Protein backbone atom coordinates (compact mmCIF):
# COMPACT_ATOMS: atom_id res chain seq x y z
CA UNK A 1 0.00 0.00 0.00
CA UNK A 2 1.24 3.48 -0.83
CA UNK A 3 1.03 5.79 2.16
CA UNK A 4 -0.12 8.80 0.18
CA UNK A 5 -2.78 11.12 1.62
CA UNK A 6 -6.08 11.01 -0.20
CA UNK A 7 -7.67 14.27 -1.45
CA UNK A 8 -10.35 15.66 0.89
CA UNK A 9 -13.31 14.25 -1.06
CA UNK A 10 -11.99 10.70 -0.75
CA UNK A 11 -10.59 11.29 2.73
CA UNK A 12 -14.10 11.95 4.02
CA UNK A 13 -15.27 8.54 2.80
CA UNK A 14 -12.20 6.66 4.02
CA UNK A 15 -12.09 8.34 7.42
CA UNK A 16 -15.84 7.93 7.81
CA UNK A 17 -15.48 4.17 7.35
CA UNK A 18 -12.50 4.12 9.73
CA UNK A 19 -14.51 5.83 12.47
CA UNK A 20 -17.58 3.70 11.83
CA UNK A 21 -15.51 0.52 12.04
CA UNK A 22 -14.03 1.34 15.44
CA UNK A 23 -17.35 2.58 16.81
CA UNK A 24 -19.14 -0.63 15.81
CA UNK A 25 -16.24 -2.73 17.11
CA UNK A 26 -16.60 -1.23 20.57
CA UNK A 27 -20.39 -1.32 20.66
CA UNK A 28 -20.42 -4.97 19.54
CA UNK A 29 -17.68 -5.94 22.04
CA UNK A 30 -15.21 -7.32 19.50
CA UNK A 31 -12.22 -7.01 21.84
CA UNK A 32 -14.08 -8.73 24.69
CA UNK A 33 -15.19 -11.62 22.48
CA UNK A 34 -11.66 -12.05 21.09
CA UNK A 35 -10.38 -12.35 24.65
CA UNK A 36 -13.19 -14.74 25.53
CA UNK A 37 -12.35 -16.89 22.52
CA UNK A 38 -8.69 -17.04 23.56
CA UNK A 39 -9.82 -18.12 27.04
CA UNK A 40 -12.48 -20.53 25.64
CA UNK A 41 -15.04 -18.62 27.69
CA UNK A 42 -18.74 -18.42 26.79
CA UNK A 43 -19.93 -15.03 28.11
CA UNK A 44 -22.80 -13.56 26.06
CA UNK A 45 -23.22 -9.78 26.14
CA UNK A 46 -25.75 -7.84 24.07
CA UNK A 47 -24.47 -5.32 21.53
CA UNK A 48 -25.20 -1.64 22.07
CA UNK A 49 -27.12 -0.12 19.11
CA UNK A 50 -25.29 2.62 17.21
CA UNK A 51 -28.64 4.12 16.22
CA UNK A 52 -29.68 6.82 18.66
CA UNK A 53 -26.15 7.63 19.81
CA UNK A 54 -24.71 11.14 19.44
CA UNK A 55 -21.42 11.89 17.71
CA UNK A 56 -19.80 15.31 18.13
CA UNK A 57 -17.52 16.08 15.19
CA UNK A 58 -15.00 18.90 15.46
CA UNK A 59 -14.78 20.22 11.90
CA UNK A 60 -17.59 20.72 9.37
CA UNK A 61 -15.54 20.68 6.17
CA UNK A 62 -15.14 17.95 3.58
CA UNK A 63 -13.76 15.31 5.93
CA UNK A 64 -16.21 16.07 8.73
CA UNK A 65 -19.15 15.95 6.32
CA UNK A 66 -17.96 12.60 4.98
CA UNK A 67 -18.01 11.17 8.50
CA UNK A 68 -21.34 12.82 9.34
CA UNK A 69 -23.01 11.43 6.21
CA UNK A 70 -22.00 7.86 7.03
CA UNK A 71 -22.92 8.04 10.69
CA UNK A 72 -26.30 9.62 9.93
CA UNK A 73 -27.11 6.65 7.67
CA UNK A 74 -26.88 4.44 10.78
CA UNK A 75 -29.25 6.62 12.78
CA UNK A 76 -26.59 8.54 14.69
CA UNK A 77 -27.41 12.07 15.78
CA UNK A 78 -24.54 14.19 14.46
CA UNK A 79 -23.47 17.42 16.14
CA UNK A 80 -20.78 19.63 14.61
CA UNK A 81 -18.37 22.12 16.13
CA UNK A 82 -16.79 24.86 14.03
CA UNK A 83 -15.41 28.34 14.64
CA UNK A 84 -18.52 30.00 13.24
CA UNK A 85 -21.21 27.56 14.36
CA UNK A 86 -22.96 27.97 11.00
CA UNK A 87 -25.47 25.25 10.03
CA UNK A 88 -23.95 22.64 7.72
CA UNK A 89 -25.37 19.75 5.64
CA UNK A 90 -25.51 16.31 7.32
CA UNK A 91 -25.26 17.81 10.83
CA UNK A 92 -28.32 17.88 13.08
CA UNK A 93 -26.87 20.84 14.96
CA UNK A 94 -23.68 22.91 14.83
CA UNK A 95 -22.08 24.70 17.78
CA UNK A 96 -19.42 27.38 17.62
CA UNK A 97 -16.02 26.60 19.13
CA UNK A 98 -16.90 28.96 21.98
CA UNK A 99 -19.89 26.69 22.77
CA UNK A 100 -17.89 23.46 22.55
CA UNK A 101 -18.31 22.59 26.24
CA UNK A 102 -22.08 22.24 25.72
CA UNK A 103 -21.57 20.05 22.66
CA UNK A 104 -19.08 17.80 24.45
CA UNK A 105 -21.59 17.01 27.19
CA UNK A 106 -23.94 15.54 24.57
CA UNK A 107 -21.48 13.21 22.89
CA UNK A 108 -21.34 9.44 23.14
CA UNK A 109 -18.48 9.90 20.68
CA UNK A 110 -16.21 12.88 20.05
CA UNK A 111 -14.32 12.94 16.74
CA UNK A 112 -11.59 15.44 15.89
CA UNK A 113 -10.98 16.18 12.19
CA UNK A 114 -9.42 19.64 12.52
CA UNK A 115 -6.09 20.68 11.00
CA UNK A 116 -3.36 21.96 13.30
CA UNK A 117 -3.37 25.74 13.66
CA UNK A 118 -2.62 28.12 16.54
CA UNK A 119 -6.33 27.93 17.39
CA UNK A 120 -6.38 24.12 17.54
CA UNK A 121 -3.02 23.41 19.18
CA UNK A 122 -3.73 21.39 22.36
CA UNK A 123 -7.43 22.13 21.84
CA UNK A 124 -8.28 18.90 23.65
CA UNK A 125 -6.84 19.66 27.05
CA UNK A 126 -7.91 18.81 30.59
CA UNK A 127 -10.72 21.36 30.50
CA UNK A 128 -12.19 19.97 27.25
CA UNK A 129 -11.91 16.34 28.38
CA UNK A 130 -13.54 17.22 31.71
CA UNK A 131 -16.74 18.18 29.84
CA UNK A 132 -17.05 14.73 28.26
CA UNK A 133 -19.32 12.18 29.88
CA UNK A 134 -17.70 8.77 29.43
CA UNK A 135 -17.32 9.41 25.70
CA UNK A 136 -15.35 7.55 23.07
CA UNK A 137 -12.70 9.86 21.58
CA UNK A 138 -11.41 9.47 18.01
CA UNK A 139 -8.58 11.62 16.63
CA UNK A 140 -8.21 11.61 12.84
CA UNK A 141 -7.23 15.29 12.63
CA UNK A 142 -3.79 16.18 13.94
CA UNK A 143 -1.87 14.83 16.93
CA UNK A 144 -0.87 18.31 18.05
CA UNK A 145 -4.51 19.12 18.80
CA UNK A 146 -4.48 16.71 21.75
CA UNK A 147 -2.69 17.00 25.08
CA UNK A 148 -1.70 13.35 25.52
CA UNK A 149 -1.17 13.61 29.27
CA UNK A 150 -4.61 15.16 29.66
CA UNK A 151 -6.11 12.35 27.56
CA UNK A 152 -4.49 9.69 29.74
CA UNK A 153 -5.82 11.46 32.86
CA UNK A 154 -9.31 11.58 31.32
CA UNK A 155 -9.17 7.84 30.63
CA UNK A 156 -8.26 7.18 34.25
CA UNK A 157 -10.99 9.52 35.53
CA UNK A 158 -13.61 8.02 33.20
CA UNK A 159 -14.67 11.13 31.28
CA UNK A 160 -13.20 9.32 28.25
CA UNK A 161 -13.92 5.57 28.12
CA UNK A 162 -11.84 4.71 25.06
CA UNK A 163 -9.56 6.53 22.61
CA UNK A 164 -8.92 5.65 18.97
CA UNK A 165 -5.84 7.50 17.77
CA UNK A 166 -4.59 7.60 14.17
CA UNK A 167 -2.43 10.74 14.46
CA UNK A 168 0.20 11.84 16.96
CA UNK A 169 2.26 14.90 17.77
CA UNK A 170 5.40 12.86 17.06
CA UNK A 171 5.25 10.22 14.35
CA UNK A 172 6.13 7.42 14.54
CA UNK A 173 4.82 7.32 18.08
CA UNK A 174 7.88 6.79 20.34
CA UNK A 175 8.13 3.29 21.87
CA UNK A 176 8.24 4.77 25.37
CA UNK A 177 4.86 6.51 25.01
CA UNK A 178 2.38 5.27 27.63
CA UNK A 179 -0.34 5.36 24.99
CA UNK A 180 0.96 2.08 23.55
CA UNK A 181 0.19 0.05 26.64
CA UNK A 182 -3.03 1.66 27.85
CA UNK A 183 -5.83 -0.95 27.64
CA UNK A 184 -8.44 1.60 26.54
CA UNK A 185 -6.36 3.07 23.69
CA UNK A 186 -6.44 1.83 20.09
CA UNK A 187 -3.50 2.98 17.95
CA UNK A 188 -3.16 2.99 14.16
CA UNK A 189 -0.15 4.41 12.24
CA UNK A 190 -1.78 7.36 10.43
CA UNK A 191 -3.61 5.16 7.93
CA UNK A 192 -7.23 6.35 8.12
CA UNK A 193 -7.03 8.15 4.76
CA UNK A 194 -4.16 6.64 2.78
CA UNK A 195 -4.63 6.03 -0.93
CA UNK A 196 -3.56 3.16 -3.16
CA UNK A 197 -1.30 3.57 -6.23
CA UNK A 198 -4.34 3.00 -8.45
CA UNK A 199 -6.28 5.77 -6.73
CA UNK A 200 -3.26 8.08 -6.93
CA UNK A 201 -2.96 7.47 -10.68
CA UNK A 202 -6.69 8.08 -11.15
CA UNK A 203 -6.48 11.33 -9.19
CA UNK A 204 -3.44 12.47 -11.20
CA UNK A 205 -5.33 11.94 -14.45
CA UNK A 206 -8.34 13.80 -13.08
CA UNK A 207 -6.09 16.70 -12.04
CA UNK A 208 -4.52 16.84 -15.50
CA UNK A 209 -8.01 16.92 -17.02
CA UNK A 210 -8.94 19.85 -14.77
CA UNK A 211 -5.75 21.70 -15.74
CA UNK A 212 -6.44 21.20 -19.44
CA UNK A 213 -10.04 22.30 -18.95
CA UNK A 214 -8.92 25.42 -17.13
CA UNK A 215 -6.52 26.34 -19.90
CA UNK A 216 -9.25 25.85 -22.48
CA UNK A 217 -11.73 28.03 -20.57
CA UNK A 218 -9.33 30.85 -19.64
CA UNK A 219 -8.93 33.58 -22.30
CA UNK A 220 -5.27 34.04 -21.28
CA UNK A 221 -4.50 30.33 -21.19
CA UNK A 222 -3.50 30.60 -17.54
CA UNK A 223 -4.65 28.13 -14.91
CA UNK A 224 -7.05 29.44 -12.32
CA UNK A 225 -6.14 28.28 -8.84
CA UNK A 226 -9.75 27.47 -8.00
CA UNK A 227 -9.79 24.68 -10.57
CA UNK A 228 -7.14 22.59 -8.83
CA UNK A 229 -7.23 23.66 -5.20
CA UNK A 230 -8.42 21.05 -2.70
CA UNK A 231 -8.74 23.64 0.07
CA UNK A 232 -5.91 22.54 2.39
CA UNK A 233 -7.32 19.80 4.62
CA UNK A 234 -10.91 20.53 3.79
CA UNK A 235 -12.03 21.35 7.32
CA UNK A 236 -13.66 24.53 8.55
CA UNK A 237 -12.29 25.72 11.88
mmCIF file of C-alpha atoms in Angstrom:
data_model
loop_
_atom_site.group_PDB
_atom_site.id
_atom_site.type_symbol
_atom_site.label_atom_id
_atom_site.label_comp_id
_atom_site.label_asym_id
_atom_site.label_seq_id
_atom_site.Cartn_x
_atom_site.Cartn_y
_atom_site.Cartn_z
ATOM 1 C CA UNK A 1 0.000 0.000 0.000
ATOM 2 C CA UNK A 2 1.241 3.485 -0.831
ATOM 3 C CA UNK A 3 1.031 5.787 2.161
ATOM 4 C CA UNK A 4 -0.117 8.799 0.182
ATOM 5 C CA UNK A 5 -2.781 11.117 1.619
ATOM 6 C CA UNK A 6 -6.084 11.012 -0.204
ATOM 7 C CA UNK A 7 -7.667 14.266 -1.455
ATOM 8 C CA UNK A 8 -10.348 15.656 0.891
ATOM 9 C CA UNK A 9 -13.305 14.249 -1.058
ATOM 10 C CA UNK A 10 -11.986 10.701 -0.748
ATOM 11 C CA UNK A 11 -10.592 11.287 2.727
ATOM 12 C CA UNK A 12 -14.095 11.947 4.016
ATOM 13 C CA UNK A 13 -15.268 8.539 2.798
ATOM 14 C CA UNK A 14 -12.204 6.662 4.021
ATOM 15 C CA UNK A 15 -12.088 8.343 7.421
ATOM 16 C CA UNK A 16 -15.844 7.927 7.814
ATOM 17 C CA UNK A 17 -15.476 4.169 7.348
ATOM 18 C CA UNK A 18 -12.501 4.118 9.727
ATOM 19 C CA UNK A 19 -14.513 5.834 12.474
ATOM 20 C CA UNK A 20 -17.575 3.698 11.832
ATOM 21 C CA UNK A 21 -15.510 0.519 12.045
ATOM 22 C CA UNK A 22 -14.031 1.340 15.440
ATOM 23 C CA UNK A 23 -17.351 2.578 16.807
ATOM 24 C CA UNK A 24 -19.137 -0.634 15.815
ATOM 25 C CA UNK A 25 -16.244 -2.735 17.107
ATOM 26 C CA UNK A 26 -16.601 -1.234 20.572
ATOM 27 C CA UNK A 27 -20.388 -1.321 20.661
ATOM 28 C CA UNK A 28 -20.416 -4.972 19.535
ATOM 29 C CA UNK A 29 -17.685 -5.943 22.036
ATOM 30 C CA UNK A 30 -15.209 -7.317 19.499
ATOM 31 C CA UNK A 31 -12.218 -7.013 21.844
ATOM 32 C CA UNK A 32 -14.078 -8.732 24.689
ATOM 33 C CA UNK A 33 -15.192 -11.622 22.476
ATOM 34 C CA UNK A 34 -11.664 -12.047 21.087
ATOM 35 C CA UNK A 35 -10.376 -12.353 24.651
ATOM 36 C CA UNK A 36 -13.193 -14.737 25.533
ATOM 37 C CA UNK A 37 -12.351 -16.886 22.518
ATOM 38 C CA UNK A 38 -8.693 -17.040 23.557
ATOM 39 C CA UNK A 39 -9.820 -18.124 27.042
ATOM 40 C CA UNK A 40 -12.477 -20.528 25.637
ATOM 41 C CA UNK A 41 -15.042 -18.624 27.691
ATOM 42 C CA UNK A 42 -18.740 -18.422 26.787
ATOM 43 C CA UNK A 43 -19.926 -15.030 28.111
ATOM 44 C CA UNK A 44 -22.804 -13.564 26.065
ATOM 45 C CA UNK A 45 -23.216 -9.776 26.141
ATOM 46 C CA UNK A 46 -25.752 -7.840 24.072
ATOM 47 C CA UNK A 47 -24.468 -5.322 21.528
ATOM 48 C CA UNK A 48 -25.201 -1.638 22.069
ATOM 49 C CA UNK A 49 -27.115 -0.115 19.106
ATOM 50 C CA UNK A 50 -25.294 2.616 17.209
ATOM 51 C CA UNK A 51 -28.636 4.122 16.217
ATOM 52 C CA UNK A 52 -29.679 6.817 18.661
ATOM 53 C CA UNK A 53 -26.150 7.632 19.811
ATOM 54 C CA UNK A 54 -24.715 11.139 19.441
ATOM 55 C CA UNK A 55 -21.418 11.894 17.711
ATOM 56 C CA UNK A 56 -19.795 15.308 18.132
ATOM 57 C CA UNK A 57 -17.518 16.076 15.194
ATOM 58 C CA UNK A 58 -15.002 18.896 15.461
ATOM 59 C CA UNK A 59 -14.783 20.217 11.904
ATOM 60 C CA UNK A 60 -17.587 20.718 9.373
ATOM 61 C CA UNK A 61 -15.540 20.682 6.173
ATOM 62 C CA UNK A 62 -15.145 17.951 3.576
ATOM 63 C CA UNK A 63 -13.762 15.313 5.933
ATOM 64 C CA UNK A 64 -16.211 16.072 8.730
ATOM 65 C CA UNK A 65 -19.153 15.954 6.320
ATOM 66 C CA UNK A 66 -17.960 12.599 4.983
ATOM 67 C CA UNK A 67 -18.013 11.173 8.501
ATOM 68 C CA UNK A 68 -21.340 12.819 9.339
ATOM 69 C CA UNK A 69 -23.005 11.430 6.208
ATOM 70 C CA UNK A 70 -22.004 7.856 7.031
ATOM 71 C CA UNK A 71 -22.920 8.038 10.691
ATOM 72 C CA UNK A 72 -26.302 9.619 9.932
ATOM 73 C CA UNK A 73 -27.108 6.645 7.668
ATOM 74 C CA UNK A 74 -26.878 4.440 10.781
ATOM 75 C CA UNK A 75 -29.251 6.622 12.781
ATOM 76 C CA UNK A 76 -26.590 8.537 14.685
ATOM 77 C CA UNK A 77 -27.408 12.074 15.784
ATOM 78 C CA UNK A 78 -24.537 14.186 14.462
ATOM 79 C CA UNK A 79 -23.469 17.424 16.144
ATOM 80 C CA UNK A 80 -20.779 19.629 14.610
ATOM 81 C CA UNK A 81 -18.367 22.119 16.135
ATOM 82 C CA UNK A 82 -16.791 24.861 14.033
ATOM 83 C CA UNK A 83 -15.405 28.335 14.635
ATOM 84 C CA UNK A 84 -18.517 30.004 13.237
ATOM 85 C CA UNK A 85 -21.206 27.563 14.357
ATOM 86 C CA UNK A 86 -22.957 27.974 11.002
ATOM 87 C CA UNK A 87 -25.468 25.249 10.031
ATOM 88 C CA UNK A 88 -23.949 22.638 7.717
ATOM 89 C CA UNK A 89 -25.368 19.754 5.638
ATOM 90 C CA UNK A 90 -25.509 16.315 7.324
ATOM 91 C CA UNK A 91 -25.265 17.810 10.835
ATOM 92 C CA UNK A 92 -28.321 17.877 13.077
ATOM 93 C CA UNK A 93 -26.873 20.840 14.957
ATOM 94 C CA UNK A 94 -23.676 22.906 14.828
ATOM 95 C CA UNK A 95 -22.084 24.703 17.776
ATOM 96 C CA UNK A 96 -19.421 27.376 17.622
ATOM 97 C CA UNK A 97 -16.024 26.605 19.134
ATOM 98 C CA UNK A 98 -16.903 28.959 21.983
ATOM 99 C CA UNK A 99 -19.888 26.687 22.772
ATOM 100 C CA UNK A 100 -17.886 23.460 22.553
ATOM 101 C CA UNK A 101 -18.315 22.590 26.238
ATOM 102 C CA UNK A 102 -22.083 22.240 25.719
ATOM 103 C CA UNK A 103 -21.572 20.048 22.665
ATOM 104 C CA UNK A 104 -19.078 17.797 24.453
ATOM 105 C CA UNK A 105 -21.586 17.013 27.185
ATOM 106 C CA UNK A 106 -23.937 15.545 24.568
ATOM 107 C CA UNK A 107 -21.476 13.207 22.885
ATOM 108 C CA UNK A 108 -21.339 9.439 23.142
ATOM 109 C CA UNK A 109 -18.481 9.901 20.680
ATOM 110 C CA UNK A 110 -16.206 12.875 20.049
ATOM 111 C CA UNK A 111 -14.323 12.936 16.742
ATOM 112 C CA UNK A 112 -11.592 15.436 15.892
ATOM 113 C CA UNK A 113 -10.978 16.177 12.194
ATOM 114 C CA UNK A 114 -9.417 19.641 12.515
ATOM 115 C CA UNK A 115 -6.090 20.682 10.997
ATOM 116 C CA UNK A 116 -3.358 21.956 13.303
ATOM 117 C CA UNK A 117 -3.368 25.744 13.658
ATOM 118 C CA UNK A 118 -2.618 28.117 16.541
ATOM 119 C CA UNK A 119 -6.334 27.927 17.390
ATOM 120 C CA UNK A 120 -6.383 24.116 17.545
ATOM 121 C CA UNK A 121 -3.019 23.406 19.180
ATOM 122 C CA UNK A 122 -3.729 21.387 22.357
ATOM 123 C CA UNK A 123 -7.427 22.126 21.838
ATOM 124 C CA UNK A 124 -8.283 18.901 23.646
ATOM 125 C CA UNK A 125 -6.838 19.655 27.055
ATOM 126 C CA UNK A 126 -7.913 18.806 30.591
ATOM 127 C CA UNK A 127 -10.721 21.357 30.497
ATOM 128 C CA UNK A 128 -12.189 19.966 27.254
ATOM 129 C CA UNK A 129 -11.911 16.343 28.384
ATOM 130 C CA UNK A 130 -13.544 17.222 31.714
ATOM 131 C CA UNK A 131 -16.739 18.183 29.841
ATOM 132 C CA UNK A 132 -17.047 14.729 28.264
ATOM 133 C CA UNK A 133 -19.320 12.183 29.885
ATOM 134 C CA UNK A 134 -17.704 8.773 29.434
ATOM 135 C CA UNK A 135 -17.320 9.406 25.699
ATOM 136 C CA UNK A 136 -15.349 7.547 23.069
ATOM 137 C CA UNK A 137 -12.699 9.860 21.584
ATOM 138 C CA UNK A 138 -11.405 9.468 18.013
ATOM 139 C CA UNK A 139 -8.583 11.615 16.628
ATOM 140 C CA UNK A 140 -8.205 11.613 12.843
ATOM 141 C CA UNK A 141 -7.229 15.288 12.628
ATOM 142 C CA UNK A 142 -3.786 16.178 13.936
ATOM 143 C CA UNK A 143 -1.873 14.833 16.928
ATOM 144 C CA UNK A 144 -0.869 18.312 18.053
ATOM 145 C CA UNK A 145 -4.513 19.118 18.796
ATOM 146 C CA UNK A 146 -4.476 16.709 21.752
ATOM 147 C CA UNK A 147 -2.689 17.003 25.084
ATOM 148 C CA UNK A 148 -1.704 13.347 25.517
ATOM 149 C CA UNK A 149 -1.171 13.612 29.268
ATOM 150 C CA UNK A 150 -4.610 15.164 29.656
ATOM 151 C CA UNK A 151 -6.107 12.345 27.562
ATOM 152 C CA UNK A 152 -4.489 9.693 29.741
ATOM 153 C CA UNK A 153 -5.815 11.455 32.862
ATOM 154 C CA UNK A 154 -9.308 11.583 31.318
ATOM 155 C CA UNK A 155 -9.165 7.838 30.630
ATOM 156 C CA UNK A 156 -8.260 7.178 34.247
ATOM 157 C CA UNK A 157 -10.990 9.519 35.532
ATOM 158 C CA UNK A 158 -13.610 8.022 33.203
ATOM 159 C CA UNK A 159 -14.669 11.126 31.284
ATOM 160 C CA UNK A 160 -13.201 9.317 28.251
ATOM 161 C CA UNK A 161 -13.923 5.568 28.116
ATOM 162 C CA UNK A 162 -11.836 4.707 25.057
ATOM 163 C CA UNK A 163 -9.561 6.525 22.610
ATOM 164 C CA UNK A 164 -8.918 5.648 18.968
ATOM 165 C CA UNK A 165 -5.837 7.503 17.771
ATOM 166 C CA UNK A 166 -4.594 7.598 14.175
ATOM 167 C CA UNK A 167 -2.432 10.737 14.461
ATOM 168 C CA UNK A 168 0.201 11.840 16.963
ATOM 169 C CA UNK A 169 2.258 14.904 17.770
ATOM 170 C CA UNK A 170 5.403 12.864 17.057
ATOM 171 C CA UNK A 171 5.246 10.217 14.350
ATOM 172 C CA UNK A 172 6.132 7.423 14.540
ATOM 173 C CA UNK A 173 4.822 7.321 18.076
ATOM 174 C CA UNK A 174 7.883 6.793 20.340
ATOM 175 C CA UNK A 175 8.127 3.287 21.867
ATOM 176 C CA UNK A 176 8.241 4.772 25.375
ATOM 177 C CA UNK A 177 4.863 6.510 25.005
ATOM 178 C CA UNK A 178 2.379 5.269 27.634
ATOM 179 C CA UNK A 179 -0.341 5.362 24.987
ATOM 180 C CA UNK A 180 0.959 2.076 23.547
ATOM 181 C CA UNK A 181 0.187 0.054 26.641
ATOM 182 C CA UNK A 182 -3.032 1.661 27.847
ATOM 183 C CA UNK A 183 -5.828 -0.953 27.637
ATOM 184 C CA UNK A 184 -8.437 1.601 26.536
ATOM 185 C CA UNK A 185 -6.364 3.075 23.686
ATOM 186 C CA UNK A 186 -6.440 1.835 20.093
ATOM 187 C CA UNK A 187 -3.498 2.980 17.945
ATOM 188 C CA UNK A 188 -3.161 2.988 14.158
ATOM 189 C CA UNK A 189 -0.153 4.410 12.241
ATOM 190 C CA UNK A 190 -1.784 7.364 10.425
ATOM 191 C CA UNK A 191 -3.612 5.163 7.927
ATOM 192 C CA UNK A 192 -7.230 6.354 8.121
ATOM 193 C CA UNK A 193 -7.033 8.151 4.757
ATOM 194 C CA UNK A 194 -4.161 6.638 2.777
ATOM 195 C CA UNK A 195 -4.627 6.030 -0.927
ATOM 196 C CA UNK A 196 -3.559 3.160 -3.158
ATOM 197 C CA UNK A 197 -1.300 3.571 -6.226
ATOM 198 C CA UNK A 198 -4.340 2.999 -8.446
ATOM 199 C CA UNK A 199 -6.281 5.770 -6.727
ATOM 200 C CA UNK A 200 -3.258 8.079 -6.926
ATOM 201 C CA UNK A 201 -2.961 7.469 -10.683
ATOM 202 C CA UNK A 202 -6.689 8.083 -11.151
ATOM 203 C CA UNK A 203 -6.476 11.328 -9.195
ATOM 204 C CA UNK A 204 -3.440 12.468 -11.199
ATOM 205 C CA UNK A 205 -5.328 11.941 -14.453
ATOM 206 C CA UNK A 206 -8.345 13.801 -13.083
ATOM 207 C CA UNK A 207 -6.093 16.697 -12.043
ATOM 208 C CA UNK A 208 -4.522 16.844 -15.500
ATOM 209 C CA UNK A 209 -8.010 16.923 -17.020
ATOM 210 C CA UNK A 210 -8.937 19.854 -14.767
ATOM 211 C CA UNK A 211 -5.754 21.703 -15.744
ATOM 212 C CA UNK A 212 -6.439 21.201 -19.442
ATOM 213 C CA UNK A 213 -10.041 22.301 -18.951
ATOM 214 C CA UNK A 214 -8.920 25.416 -17.127
ATOM 215 C CA UNK A 215 -6.517 26.345 -19.898
ATOM 216 C CA UNK A 216 -9.247 25.847 -22.475
ATOM 217 C CA UNK A 217 -11.730 28.027 -20.567
ATOM 218 C CA UNK A 218 -9.332 30.853 -19.637
ATOM 219 C CA UNK A 219 -8.931 33.575 -22.305
ATOM 220 C CA UNK A 220 -5.274 34.038 -21.283
ATOM 221 C CA UNK A 221 -4.500 30.332 -21.194
ATOM 222 C CA UNK A 222 -3.498 30.603 -17.539
ATOM 223 C CA UNK A 223 -4.648 28.128 -14.911
ATOM 224 C CA UNK A 224 -7.055 29.438 -12.316
ATOM 225 C CA UNK A 225 -6.141 28.279 -8.840
ATOM 226 C CA UNK A 226 -9.747 27.467 -8.001
ATOM 227 C CA UNK A 227 -9.793 24.675 -10.570
ATOM 228 C CA UNK A 228 -7.143 22.590 -8.829
ATOM 229 C CA UNK A 229 -7.234 23.664 -5.196
ATOM 230 C CA UNK A 230 -8.416 21.047 -2.702
ATOM 231 C CA UNK A 231 -8.739 23.645 0.074
ATOM 232 C CA UNK A 232 -5.914 22.535 2.386
ATOM 233 C CA UNK A 233 -7.321 19.797 4.624
ATOM 234 C CA UNK A 234 -10.908 20.531 3.786
ATOM 235 C CA UNK A 235 -12.031 21.353 7.316
ATOM 236 C CA UNK A 236 -13.655 24.534 8.552
ATOM 237 C CA UNK A 237 -12.287 25.715 11.882
#
